[in-house]
mmCIF file of N, CA, C and O in Angstrom:
data_model
loop_
_atom_site.group_PDB
_atom_site.id
_atom_site.type_symbol
_atom_site.label_atom_id
_atom_site.label_comp_id
_atom_site.label_asym_id
_atom_site.label_seq_id
_atom_site.Cartn_x
_atom_site.Cartn_y
_atom_site.Cartn_z
ATOM 1 N N MET K 1 10.903 -48.177 21.728
ATOM 2 C CA MET K 1 10.070 -46.786 21.318
ATOM 3 C C MET K 1 9.267 -47.228 19.943
ATOM 4 O O MET K 1 9.853 -47.493 18.896
ATOM 5 N N PRO K 2 7.916 -47.067 20.125
ATOM 6 C CA PRO K 2 7.230 -47.314 18.834
ATOM 7 C C PRO K 2 7.166 -46.233 17.719
ATOM 8 O O PRO K 2 7.621 -45.091 18.188
ATOM 9 N N GLN K 3 7.549 -46.490 16.544
ATOM 10 C CA GLN K 3 7.651 -45.605 15.408
ATOM 11 C C GLN K 3 6.375 -45.172 14.975
ATOM 12 O O GLN K 3 5.294 -45.642 15.033
ATOM 13 N N LEU K 4 6.431 -43.548 14.824
ATOM 14 C CA LEU K 4 5.048 -42.998 14.323
ATOM 15 C C LEU K 4 4.581 -43.082 12.867
ATOM 16 O O LEU K 4 5.238 -43.509 11.964
ATOM 17 N N ASP K 5 3.203 -43.692 13.063
ATOM 18 C CA ASP K 5 2.568 -44.446 11.667
ATOM 19 C C ASP K 5 2.660 -42.799 10.944
ATOM 20 O O ASP K 5 1.399 -42.314 11.346
ATOM 21 N N THR K 6 2.814 -42.565 9.639
ATOM 22 C CA THR K 6 2.562 -41.646 8.967
ATOM 23 C C THR K 6 1.832 -41.795 7.505
ATOM 24 O O THR K 6 2.053 -41.067 6.568
ATOM 25 N N SER K 7 1.576 -43.108 7.335
ATOM 26 C CA SER K 7 1.183 -43.311 6.123
ATOM 27 C C SER K 7 -0.451 -42.733 6.064
ATOM 28 O O SER K 7 -0.500 -42.513 4.692
ATOM 29 N N THR K 8 -1.171 -41.971 6.851
ATOM 30 C CA THR K 8 -2.232 -41.636 6.514
ATOM 31 C C THR K 8 -1.916 -40.114 6.714
ATOM 32 O O THR K 8 -3.235 -39.222 6.168
ATOM 33 N N TRP K 9 -0.985 -39.442 6.922
ATOM 34 C CA TRP K 9 -0.703 -37.893 6.885
ATOM 35 C C TRP K 9 -1.084 -37.517 5.511
ATOM 36 O O TRP K 9 -1.607 -36.395 5.114
ATOM 37 N N PHE K 10 -0.585 -38.475 4.194
ATOM 38 C CA PHE K 10 -0.688 -37.501 2.963
ATOM 39 C C PHE K 10 -2.269 -37.106 2.638
ATOM 40 O O PHE K 10 -2.924 -36.202 2.407
ATOM 41 N N ILE K 11 -2.924 -38.159 2.794
ATOM 42 C CA ILE K 11 -4.485 -38.331 2.645
ATOM 43 C C ILE K 11 -5.197 -37.053 3.455
ATOM 44 O O ILE K 11 -5.798 -36.500 3.049
ATOM 45 N N THR K 12 -4.862 -37.177 4.697
ATOM 46 C CA THR K 12 -5.169 -36.485 5.860
ATOM 47 C C THR K 12 -5.116 -34.615 5.380
ATOM 48 O O THR K 12 -6.080 -34.022 5.562
ATOM 49 N N ILE K 13 -3.643 -34.572 4.769
ATOM 50 C CA ILE K 13 -3.243 -32.859 4.604
ATOM 51 C C ILE K 13 -3.949 -32.648 3.424
ATOM 52 O O ILE K 13 -4.322 -31.713 3.005
ATOM 53 N N ILE K 14 -4.049 -33.562 2.456
ATOM 54 C CA ILE K 14 -4.710 -33.470 1.115
ATOM 55 C C ILE K 14 -6.218 -33.101 1.240
ATOM 56 O O ILE K 14 -6.645 -32.066 0.759
ATOM 57 N N SER K 15 -7.131 -34.186 1.967
ATOM 58 C CA SER K 15 -8.494 -33.592 2.149
ATOM 59 C C SER K 15 -8.642 -32.426 2.919
ATOM 60 O O SER K 15 -9.652 -31.857 2.418
ATOM 61 N N MET K 16 -7.552 -32.180 3.584
ATOM 62 C CA MET K 16 -7.686 -30.687 4.653
ATOM 63 C C MET K 16 -7.667 -29.710 3.686
ATOM 64 O O MET K 16 -8.600 -28.737 3.779
ATOM 65 N N ILE K 17 -7.034 -29.439 2.967
ATOM 66 C CA ILE K 17 -6.399 -28.432 1.717
ATOM 67 C C ILE K 17 -7.878 -28.496 0.965
ATOM 68 O O ILE K 17 -8.178 -27.533 0.744
ATOM 69 N N ILE K 18 -8.407 -29.422 0.355
ATOM 70 C CA ILE K 18 -9.606 -29.459 -0.600
ATOM 71 C C ILE K 18 -10.640 -29.200 0.314
ATOM 72 O O ILE K 18 -11.470 -28.082 -0.325
ATOM 73 N N THR K 19 -10.810 -29.305 1.304
ATOM 74 C CA THR K 19 -12.000 -28.787 2.243
ATOM 75 C C THR K 19 -11.959 -27.536 2.416
ATOM 76 O O THR K 19 -13.113 -26.830 2.191
ATOM 77 N N LEU K 20 -10.697 -26.998 2.787
ATOM 78 C CA LEU K 20 -10.634 -25.528 3.247
ATOM 79 C C LEU K 20 -10.890 -24.873 1.959
ATOM 80 O O LEU K 20 -11.524 -23.691 2.085
ATOM 81 N N PHE K 21 -10.429 -25.167 0.818
ATOM 82 C CA PHE K 21 -10.381 -24.329 -0.638
ATOM 83 C C PHE K 21 -12.114 -24.243 -0.811
ATOM 84 O O PHE K 21 -12.326 -23.396 -1.080
ATOM 85 N N ILE K 22 -12.489 -25.786 -0.649
ATOM 86 C CA ILE K 22 -14.163 -25.768 -1.006
ATOM 87 C C ILE K 22 -14.941 -24.549 -0.086
ATOM 88 O O ILE K 22 -15.857 -23.957 -0.550
ATOM 89 N N MET K 23 -14.681 -24.444 1.053
ATOM 90 C CA MET K 23 -15.406 -23.740 1.839
ATOM 91 C C MET K 23 -15.061 -22.187 1.607
ATOM 92 O O MET K 23 -15.941 -21.357 1.532
ATOM 93 N N PHE K 24 -13.901 -22.012 1.234
ATOM 94 C CA PHE K 24 -13.587 -20.450 1.021
ATOM 95 C C PHE K 24 -14.104 -20.017 0.009
ATOM 96 O O PHE K 24 -14.999 -18.832 -0.396
ATOM 97 N N GLN K 25 -14.259 -21.125 -0.950
ATOM 98 C CA GLN K 25 -15.002 -20.751 -2.256
ATOM 99 C C GLN K 25 -16.581 -20.503 -2.036
ATOM 100 O O GLN K 25 -17.308 -19.510 -2.873
ATOM 101 N N LEU K 26 -16.941 -21.145 -1.344
ATOM 102 C CA LEU K 26 -18.546 -21.078 -0.946
ATOM 103 C C LEU K 26 -18.680 -19.850 -0.500
ATOM 104 O O LEU K 26 -19.649 -19.387 -0.472
ATOM 105 N N LYS K 27 -17.880 -19.702 0.541
ATOM 106 C CA LYS K 27 -17.909 -18.247 1.396
ATOM 107 C C LYS K 27 -17.603 -16.874 0.430
ATOM 108 O O LYS K 27 -18.385 -15.922 0.762
ATOM 109 N N ILE K 28 -16.961 -16.933 -0.535
ATOM 110 C CA ILE K 28 -16.288 -15.676 -1.221
ATOM 111 C C ILE K 28 -17.386 -15.977 -2.342
ATOM 112 O O ILE K 28 -17.965 -14.751 -2.817
ATOM 113 N N SER K 29 -17.803 -17.141 -2.710
ATOM 114 C CA SER K 29 -19.360 -16.461 -3.584
ATOM 115 C C SER K 29 -20.511 -16.152 -3.398
ATOM 116 O O SER K 29 -21.564 -15.582 -4.150
ATOM 117 N N LYS K 30 -20.480 -15.844 -1.875
ATOM 118 C CA LYS K 30 -21.971 -15.434 -1.252
ATOM 119 C C LYS K 30 -21.867 -13.961 -1.626
ATOM 120 O O LYS K 30 -23.030 -13.221 -1.112
ATOM 121 N N HIS K 31 -20.892 -13.230 -1.544
ATOM 122 C CA HIS K 31 -20.460 -12.078 -1.669
ATOM 123 C C HIS K 31 -21.210 -11.298 -2.920
ATOM 124 O O HIS K 31 -20.928 -12.069 -4.047
ATOM 125 N N TYR K 32 -21.546 -10.169 -2.910
ATOM 126 C CA TYR K 32 -22.172 -9.734 -4.004
ATOM 127 C C TYR K 32 -21.495 -8.450 -4.452
ATOM 128 O O TYR K 32 -21.287 -7.504 -3.711
ATOM 129 N N TYR K 33 -20.680 -8.603 -5.390
ATOM 130 C CA TYR K 33 -19.969 -7.186 -6.196
ATOM 131 C C TYR K 33 -20.582 -6.553 -6.958
ATOM 132 O O TYR K 33 -21.073 -7.002 -7.860
ATOM 133 N N TYR K 34 -20.491 -5.081 -7.041
ATOM 134 C CA TYR K 34 -21.033 -4.386 -8.073
ATOM 135 C C TYR K 34 -20.306 -4.405 -8.956
ATOM 136 O O TYR K 34 -18.997 -3.977 -8.975
ATOM 137 N N TYR K 35 -20.948 -4.477 -10.487
ATOM 138 C CA TYR K 35 -20.029 -4.479 -11.537
ATOM 139 C C TYR K 35 -19.781 -3.092 -12.096
ATOM 140 O O TYR K 35 -18.653 -2.973 -12.517
ATOM 141 N N ASN K 36 -20.719 -2.551 -12.222
ATOM 142 C CA ASN K 36 -20.580 -0.826 -12.605
ATOM 143 C C ASN K 36 -20.928 0.394 -11.634
ATOM 144 O O ASN K 36 -22.163 0.625 -12.034
ATOM 145 N N PRO K 37 -20.081 0.481 -10.610
ATOM 146 C CA PRO K 37 -20.721 1.840 -9.881
ATOM 147 C C PRO K 37 -20.591 2.783 -10.491
ATOM 148 O O PRO K 37 -20.018 3.484 -11.646
ATOM 149 N N GLU K 38 -21.732 3.451 -10.243
ATOM 150 C CA GLU K 38 -21.819 4.988 -10.747
ATOM 151 C C GLU K 38 -21.819 5.890 -9.733
ATOM 152 O O GLU K 38 -22.541 5.798 -8.780
ATOM 153 N N PRO K 39 -21.263 7.109 -10.266
ATOM 154 C CA PRO K 39 -21.158 8.131 -9.148
ATOM 155 C C PRO K 39 -22.535 9.029 -9.142
ATOM 156 O O PRO K 39 -23.049 9.104 -10.199
ATOM 157 N N LEU K 40 -22.569 8.879 -7.744
ATOM 158 C CA LEU K 40 -23.750 10.093 -7.714
ATOM 159 C C LEU K 40 -23.604 11.367 -7.824
ATOM 160 O O LEU K 40 -22.676 12.004 -7.356
ATOM 161 N N MET K 41 -24.474 12.018 -8.560
ATOM 162 C CA MET K 41 -24.573 13.330 -8.643
ATOM 163 C C MET K 41 -25.226 14.275 -7.559
ATOM 164 O O MET K 41 -26.489 14.058 -7.144
ATOM 165 N N THR K 42 -24.421 15.001 -6.669
ATOM 166 C CA THR K 42 -24.864 15.432 -5.501
ATOM 167 C C THR K 42 -24.830 16.976 -5.954
ATOM 168 O O THR K 42 -24.101 17.508 -6.306
ATOM 169 N N LYS K 43 -25.870 17.724 -5.434
ATOM 170 C CA LYS K 43 -25.822 19.107 -5.294
ATOM 171 C C LYS K 43 -24.997 19.645 -4.189
ATOM 172 O O LYS K 43 -25.328 19.603 -3.231
ATOM 173 N N SER K 44 -24.090 20.783 -4.847
ATOM 174 C CA SER K 44 -23.543 21.482 -3.768
ATOM 175 C C SER K 44 -24.158 22.655 -3.171
ATOM 176 O O SER K 44 -24.356 23.382 -4.294
ATOM 177 N N GLN K 45 -24.240 22.942 -1.816
ATOM 178 C CA GLN K 45 -24.719 23.807 -1.552
ATOM 179 C C GLN K 45 -23.870 25.035 -1.147
ATOM 180 O O GLN K 45 -22.799 24.785 -0.960
ATOM 181 N N LYS K 46 -24.374 26.299 -1.438
ATOM 182 C CA LYS K 46 -23.617 27.392 -1.569
ATOM 183 C C LYS K 46 -23.922 27.860 -0.057
ATOM 184 O O LYS K 46 -25.317 28.433 0.320
ATOM 185 N N HIS K 47 -22.769 28.078 0.602
ATOM 186 C CA HIS K 47 -23.089 29.058 2.270
ATOM 187 C C HIS K 47 -22.481 30.051 1.951
ATOM 188 O O HIS K 47 -21.218 30.355 1.572
ATOM 189 N N SER K 48 -22.975 30.964 2.522
ATOM 190 C CA SER K 48 -22.498 32.363 2.043
ATOM 191 C C SER K 48 -22.254 32.681 3.816
ATOM 192 O O SER K 48 -22.471 32.546 5.015
ATOM 193 N N THR K 49 -20.677 32.964 3.674
ATOM 194 C CA THR K 49 -20.069 33.499 4.803
ATOM 195 C C THR K 49 -19.145 34.784 4.535
ATOM 196 O O THR K 49 -19.192 34.975 3.446
ATOM 197 N N PRO K 50 -19.337 35.329 5.360
ATOM 198 C CA PRO K 50 -18.832 37.022 5.633
ATOM 199 C C PRO K 50 -17.389 37.106 4.811
ATOM 200 O O PRO K 50 -16.960 37.845 4.204
ATOM 201 N N TRP K 51 -16.538 36.039 5.088
ATOM 202 C CA TRP K 51 -15.042 36.135 4.535
ATOM 203 C C TRP K 51 -14.984 35.716 3.122
ATOM 204 O O TRP K 51 -13.615 35.887 2.436
ATOM 205 N N GLU K 52 -16.144 35.445 2.461
ATOM 206 C CA GLU K 52 -15.893 34.722 0.965
ATOM 207 C C GLU K 52 -15.869 36.292 0.023
ATOM 208 O O GLU K 52 -15.460 36.200 -0.917
ATOM 209 N N THR K 53 -16.611 37.273 0.581
ATOM 210 C CA THR K 53 -16.676 38.554 -0.622
ATOM 211 C C THR K 53 -15.580 39.060 -0.419
ATOM 212 O O THR K 53 -15.165 40.132 -1.012
ATOM 213 N N LYS K 54 -14.400 39.132 0.744
ATOM 214 C CA LYS K 54 -13.293 40.169 0.600
ATOM 215 C C LYS K 54 -11.846 39.310 0.877
ATOM 216 O O LYS K 54 -12.213 37.764 1.248
ATOM 217 N N TRP K 55 -10.772 39.831 0.398
ATOM 218 C CA TRP K 55 -9.970 39.316 0.349
ATOM 219 C C TRP K 55 -9.339 39.437 1.979
ATOM 220 O O TRP K 55 -9.157 40.414 2.395
ATOM 221 N N THR K 56 -8.842 38.064 2.137
ATOM 222 C CA THR K 56 -8.094 37.910 3.430
ATOM 223 C C THR K 56 -6.728 37.479 3.575
ATOM 224 O O THR K 56 -6.496 36.637 2.555
ATOM 225 N N LYS K 57 -5.788 37.613 4.096
ATOM 226 C CA LYS K 57 -4.263 37.124 4.382
ATOM 227 C C LYS K 57 -4.318 36.650 5.789
ATOM 228 O O LYS K 57 -4.403 37.339 6.540
ATOM 229 N N ILE K 58 -3.448 35.471 5.930
ATOM 230 C CA ILE K 58 -3.013 35.184 7.351
ATOM 231 C C ILE K 58 -1.994 35.349 7.468
ATOM 232 O O ILE K 58 -1.000 35.038 6.454
ATOM 233 N N TYR K 59 -1.440 35.963 8.614
ATOM 234 C CA TYR K 59 -0.033 36.529 8.703
ATOM 235 C C TYR K 59 0.394 35.779 10.089
ATOM 236 O O TYR K 59 0.092 35.771 11.269
ATOM 237 N N LEU K 60 1.851 35.003 9.589
ATOM 238 C CA LEU K 60 2.183 34.409 10.691
ATOM 239 C C LEU K 60 3.133 35.249 11.049
ATOM 240 O O LEU K 60 3.625 36.022 11.026
ATOM 241 N N PRO K 61 3.600 34.771 12.472
ATOM 242 C CA PRO K 61 4.561 35.816 13.404
ATOM 243 C C PRO K 61 6.117 35.585 12.616
ATOM 244 O O PRO K 61 6.712 36.586 12.808
ATOM 245 N N LEU K 62 6.181 34.478 11.561
ATOM 246 C CA LEU K 62 7.694 34.582 11.338
ATOM 247 C C LEU K 62 7.435 35.513 9.626
ATOM 248 O O LEU K 62 8.514 36.017 9.140
ATOM 249 N N SER K 63 6.466 36.065 9.097
ATOM 250 C CA SER K 63 6.574 36.474 7.756
ATOM 251 C C SER K 63 6.186 37.906 8.296
ATOM 252 O O SER K 63 6.415 38.702 7.306
ATOM 253 N N LEU K 64 6.037 38.316 9.459
ATOM 254 C CA LEU K 64 6.147 40.082 9.866
ATOM 255 C C LEU K 64 7.445 40.542 9.793
ATOM 256 O O LEU K 64 8.458 39.727 9.770
ATOM 257 N N PRO K 65 7.286 41.646 9.043
ATOM 258 C CA PRO K 65 8.576 42.579 8.956
ATOM 259 C C PRO K 65 9.247 42.682 10.301
ATOM 260 O O PRO K 65 8.786 42.802 11.408
ATOM 261 N N LEU K 66 10.744 42.665 10.321
ATOM 262 C CA LEU K 66 11.607 43.124 11.551
ATOM 263 C C LEU K 66 11.246 44.567 12.178
ATOM 264 O O LEU K 66 11.167 45.058 11.040
ATOM 265 N N ARG K 67 11.420 44.493 13.383
ATOM 266 C CA ARG K 67 11.267 46.073 13.859
ATOM 267 C C ARG K 67 12.702 46.253 14.376
ATOM 268 O O ARG K 67 13.466 45.559 14.731
#
């Protein structure tokens, strides 16, 4: 049974790792990142609803007094 020649494995694996590293560096370098994001000032609109002017309370069935 012939033996497997592993003499070229080292250079193959090293070149593959270097190639992958270079490809990922090129892929990442194409992204544009914002350096200083500024918050946008948005105007909040006032909605008039009938329950804003009066006091309301939600009664749960468990909070009602016992009879």
